[in-house]
Amino acid sequence: MQRILIVEDDLEINGLLAGFLKDNGYEVFCHYDGLHVLDCLRENRIDLLILDLMLPYKSGDIVLSDIRKYFTIPVIVISAKETTQNKIDLLRLGADDYITKPFDMEEVLARIESNLRRVLFQDSSQVVLQYEDLILDVDKNTAFVRGMELSLTAKEFSILELLMKYPDKVFSKANLFQSVWGMEYGTEDNTLNVHISNLRNKLKSFCPEKEFIDTVWGIGYRLHRAKG
């Protein structure tokens, strides 16, 4: 059963959405302000988020910005604001869709189904990741270099998977740690550095002449980019 988190401070709207989605086969989580949304995402496997903008304590746009530092789940924004510029700003901030109040429940359901289908298609179409001689089979959790299988821990595999899924992205240490461990990164914590070092050593044992992971000083890590 797919899980949806509703973040809406209007009790009536929140209740109507929750009841409607439960009737259509979804498991629903409800929040009524902008606090603790990240905690809910960390503690539960949420497939899609419905997010109101006008929330108490922390506005929806700030919540959205926080979410996009750590999570890639679809976010559908609902708001009474209808200006084109507002929609553009939110899409650039990381929203996947935008629904204006008052809205039709069937339209909300259609938007949810559309966004979930898109994610399912992306996940199913990217089963194998490849970077030069390195191949990751995401479904089977196996990694091969030059046809030889790498023995990786779950965390090492997750780090490599993230770097290979987003080869042009520089991951900050905090972002990478949060994505893999699901916890806040402490600047004194050397766990990530140790895992990166172990991962590099394992890759070097098969390809001593090649680099696979770059350190971007002062920022974090990225998949190796050849110079020139």
Short mmCIF file of C-alpha atoms in Angstrom, two decimals:
data_model
loop_
_atom_site.label_atom_id
_atom_site.label_comp_id
_atom_site.label_asym_id
_atom_site.label_seq_id
_atom_site.Cartn_x
_atom_site.Cartn_y
_atom_site.Cartn_z
CA MET A 1 0.00 0.00 0.00
CA GLN A 2 1.39 3.39 -1.01
CA ARG A 3 1.74 6.03 1.68
CA ILE A 4 0.82 9.70 1.41
CA LEU A 5 1.66 12.45 3.89
CA ILE A 6 -0.79 15.38 4.04
CA VAL A 7 0.56 18.61 5.55
CA GLU A 8 -2.42 20.97 5.83
CA ASP A 9 -3.44 23.12 8.81
CA ASP A 10 -7.13 23.35 7.85
CA LEU A 11 -8.66 20.48 9.82
CA GLU A 12 -11.62 20.10 7.46
CA ILE A 13 -9.53 20.00 4.28
CA ASN A 14 -6.99 17.66 5.88
CA GLY A 15 -9.76 15.33 7.03
CA LEU A 16 -11.53 15.35 3.67
CA LEU A 17 -8.32 14.58 1.79
CA ALA A 18 -7.34 11.84 4.25
CA GLY A 19 -10.73 10.14 4.09
CA PHE A 20 -10.91 10.33 0.31
CA LEU A 21 -7.41 8.91 -0.16
CA LYS A 22 -8.01 6.11 2.36
CA ASP A 23 -11.16 5.19 0.43
CA ASN A 24 -9.00 4.94 -2.69
CA GLY A 25 -6.54 2.51 -1.16
CA TYR A 26 -3.79 4.73 0.24
CA GLU A 27 -2.28 4.75 3.71
CA VAL A 28 -2.38 8.34 4.97
CA PHE A 29 -0.32 10.32 7.48
CA CYS A 30 -1.56 13.76 8.58
CA HIS A 31 0.36 16.79 9.86
CA TYR A 32 -1.16 20.18 10.66
CA ASP A 33 1.86 22.51 10.74
CA GLY A 34 5.30 22.88 9.19
CA LEU A 35 7.16 21.32 12.10
CA HIS A 36 8.46 17.74 12.20
CA VAL A 37 7.71 17.02 8.53
CA LEU A 38 11.29 15.87 7.96
CA ASP A 39 11.06 13.65 11.04
CA CYS A 40 8.00 11.94 9.57
CA LEU A 41 9.78 11.38 6.25
CA ARG A 42 12.79 9.90 8.03
CA GLU A 43 10.74 7.60 10.22
CA ASN A 44 8.28 6.37 7.57
CA ARG A 45 8.47 5.32 3.94
CA ILE A 46 6.38 8.06 2.35
CA ASP A 47 5.65 7.79 -1.39
CA LEU A 48 4.15 11.25 -1.97
CA LEU A 49 3.61 14.48 -0.04
CA ILE A 50 0.68 16.89 -0.30
CA LEU A 51 1.87 20.23 1.06
CA ASP A 52 -0.08 23.38 1.89
CA LEU A 53 1.80 26.67 1.71
CA MET A 54 0.18 28.68 4.50
CA LEU A 55 1.27 26.61 7.50
CA PRO A 56 1.80 27.68 11.11
CA TYR A 57 5.32 27.78 12.60
CA LYS A 58 7.07 27.05 9.30
CA SER A 59 5.69 27.99 5.87
CA GLY A 60 5.25 25.44 3.11
CA ASP A 61 7.92 26.92 0.85
CA ILE A 62 10.53 26.60 3.63
CA VAL A 63 9.37 23.04 4.33
CA LEU A 64 9.71 22.25 0.61
CA SER A 65 13.21 23.70 0.52
CA ASP A 66 14.18 21.59 3.54
CA ILE A 67 12.72 18.44 1.99
CA ARG A 68 14.67 18.87 -1.23
CA LYS A 69 17.95 18.87 0.68
CA TYR A 70 17.38 15.24 1.59
CA PHE A 71 14.46 13.65 -0.28
CA THR A 72 13.35 13.21 -3.90
CA ILE A 73 9.76 12.06 -3.27
CA PRO A 74 7.01 13.77 -5.31
CA VAL A 75 5.57 16.88 -3.65
CA ILE A 76 2.21 18.29 -4.72
CA VAL A 77 1.65 21.82 -3.43
CA ILE A 78 -1.90 22.99 -2.66
CA SER A 79 -2.49 26.70 -2.21
CA ALA A 80 -5.04 29.49 -2.55
CA LYS A 81 -2.39 31.54 -4.36
CA GLU A 82 -2.97 31.34 -8.09
CA THR A 83 -0.38 33.64 -9.67
CA THR A 84 1.74 32.19 -12.45
CA GLN A 85 4.92 33.52 -10.86
CA ASN A 86 4.12 31.78 -7.59
CA LYS A 87 3.69 28.46 -9.41
CA ILE A 88 6.96 28.96 -11.29
CA ASP A 89 8.83 29.80 -8.08
CA LEU A 90 7.53 26.68 -6.35
CA LEU A 91 8.35 24.41 -9.29
CA ARG A 92 11.87 25.80 -9.31
CA LEU A 93 12.07 25.23 -5.57
CA GLY A 94 11.32 21.55 -6.10
CA ALA A 95 7.55 21.07 -6.26
CA ASP A 96 6.44 18.39 -8.72
CA ASP A 97 2.88 19.65 -9.13
CA TYR A 98 0.60 22.50 -8.05
CA ILE A 99 -3.11 22.50 -7.24
CA THR A 100 -5.10 25.66 -6.52
CA LYS A 101 -7.77 25.82 -3.81
CA PRO A 102 -10.64 25.15 -4.02
CA PHE A 103 -9.89 21.88 -5.79
CA ASP A 104 -11.77 18.85 -7.04
CA MET A 105 -10.99 15.60 -5.22
CA GLU A 106 -10.92 13.61 -8.45
CA GLU A 107 -8.33 16.03 -9.85
CA VAL A 108 -6.19 15.57 -6.73
CA LEU A 109 -6.42 11.79 -7.16
CA ALA A 110 -5.48 12.04 -10.84
CA ARG A 111 -2.45 14.21 -10.02
CA ILE A 112 -1.34 11.79 -7.31
CA GLU A 113 -1.66 8.79 -9.63
CA SER A 114 0.24 10.61 -12.37
CA ASN A 115 3.15 11.53 -10.10
CA LEU A 116 3.36 8.04 -8.59
CA ARG A 117 3.35 6.47 -12.08
CA ARG A 118 6.21 8.75 -13.10
CA VAL A 119 8.30 7.66 -10.11
CA LEU A 120 7.49 4.00 -10.75
CA PHE A 121 8.54 4.35 -14.39
CA GLN A 122 11.80 6.06 -13.42
CA ASP A 123 12.60 3.37 -10.87
CA SER A 124 11.80 0.50 -13.22
CA SER A 125 13.64 2.01 -16.18
CA GLN A 126 16.88 2.55 -14.26
CA VAL A 127 17.65 -0.95 -13.06
CA VAL A 128 21.33 -0.95 -14.06
CA LEU A 129 23.73 1.97 -13.58
CA GLN A 130 27.03 2.12 -15.41
CA TYR A 131 30.08 4.36 -15.21
CA GLU A 132 32.96 3.22 -17.41
CA ASP A 133 34.01 -0.24 -16.08
CA LEU A 134 31.75 -0.02 -13.02
CA ILE A 135 28.24 -1.52 -13.16
CA LEU A 136 25.59 -1.47 -10.42
CA ASP A 137 22.54 -3.71 -10.55
CA VAL A 138 20.20 -1.77 -8.28
CA ASP A 139 17.54 -4.46 -8.05
CA LYS A 140 20.01 -7.19 -7.08
CA ASN A 141 22.27 -4.92 -4.99
CA THR A 142 25.34 -6.16 -6.82
CA ALA A 143 28.33 -4.25 -8.20
CA PHE A 144 30.87 -5.31 -10.81
CA VAL A 145 34.17 -3.82 -11.99
CA ARG A 146 35.56 -5.23 -15.23
CA GLY A 147 33.24 -8.20 -14.81
CA MET A 148 34.43 -8.98 -11.28
CA GLU A 149 31.98 -8.63 -8.38
CA LEU A 150 32.71 -6.07 -5.68
CA SER A 151 31.99 -7.05 -2.07
CA LEU A 152 30.26 -3.94 -0.72
CA THR A 153 28.47 -3.20 2.52
CA ALA A 154 24.91 -1.87 2.28
CA LYS A 155 26.09 1.67 3.08
CA GLU A 156 28.92 1.52 0.53
CA PHE A 157 26.48 0.35 -2.12
CA SER A 158 24.05 3.17 -1.25
CA ILE A 159 26.81 5.78 -1.50
CA LEU A 160 27.91 4.48 -4.89
CA GLU A 161 24.32 4.26 -6.11
CA LEU A 162 23.65 7.91 -5.24
CA LEU A 163 26.84 9.13 -6.91
CA MET A 164 26.10 7.12 -10.07
CA LYS A 165 22.44 8.12 -10.25
CA TYR A 166 23.42 11.79 -10.20
CA PRO A 167 26.83 11.92 -11.91
CA ASP A 168 26.80 15.71 -12.30
CA LYS A 169 25.82 16.46 -8.71
CA VAL A 170 28.26 17.40 -5.95
CA PHE A 171 26.94 15.91 -2.71
CA SER A 172 27.74 17.76 0.48
CA LYS A 173 28.82 15.53 3.33
CA ALA A 174 25.64 16.43 5.21
CA ASN A 175 23.44 15.61 2.20
CA LEU A 176 25.18 12.30 1.51
CA PHE A 177 25.11 11.26 5.17
CA GLN A 178 21.43 12.15 5.52
CA SER A 179 20.51 10.26 2.33
CA VAL A 180 22.40 7.08 3.28
CA TRP A 181 22.12 6.98 7.07
CA GLY A 182 18.87 8.92 7.45
CA MET A 183 20.29 11.03 10.27
CA GLU A 184 21.66 14.53 10.75
CA TYR A 185 25.36 14.85 9.96
CA GLY A 186 27.71 15.85 12.76
CA THR A 187 30.83 17.72 11.65
CA GLU A 188 32.94 15.66 14.08
CA ASP A 189 31.56 12.37 12.77
CA ASN A 190 34.16 10.53 10.67
CA THR A 191 31.82 7.70 9.63
CA LEU A 192 31.24 8.98 6.08
CA ASN A 193 34.95 9.58 5.43
CA VAL A 194 35.77 6.04 6.55
CA HIS A 195 33.13 4.55 4.25
CA ILE A 196 34.34 6.64 1.29
CA SER A 197 37.93 5.56 1.99
CA ASN A 198 36.95 1.88 2.17
CA LEU A 199 34.92 2.20 -1.02
CA ARG A 200 37.83 3.80 -2.87
CA ASN A 201 40.20 1.06 -1.69
CA LYS A 202 37.87 -1.68 -2.93
CA LEU A 203 37.54 0.01 -6.32
CA LYS A 204 41.31 0.54 -6.51
CA SER A 205 41.93 -3.15 -5.89
CA PHE A 206 40.28 -3.85 -9.26
CA CYS A 207 41.23 -0.67 -11.12
CA PRO A 208 44.37 0.81 -9.51
CA GLU A 209 44.89 3.24 -12.36
CA LYS A 210 41.40 4.76 -12.24
CA GLU A 211 39.52 7.21 -10.04
CA PHE A 212 35.82 6.74 -9.40
CA ILE A 213 35.06 9.24 -6.61
CA ASP A 214 36.26 12.84 -6.47
CA THR A 215 36.64 14.88 -3.31
CA VAL A 216 35.38 18.42 -3.86
CA TRP A 217 37.30 20.25 -1.17
CA GLY A 218 35.17 22.22 1.23
CA ILE A 219 31.96 20.71 -0.14
CA GLY A 220 31.85 16.91 -0.35
CA TYR A 221 31.99 14.21 -3.03
CA ARG A 222 30.95 13.50 -6.58
CA LEU A 223 31.42 10.84 -9.24
CA HIS A 224 34.82 11.28 -10.89
CA ARG A 225 34.92 13.75 -13.74
CA ALA A 226 37.80 13.43 -16.18
CA LYS A 227 39.83 16.63 -16.58
CA GLY A 228 40.17 18.36 -19.86
#
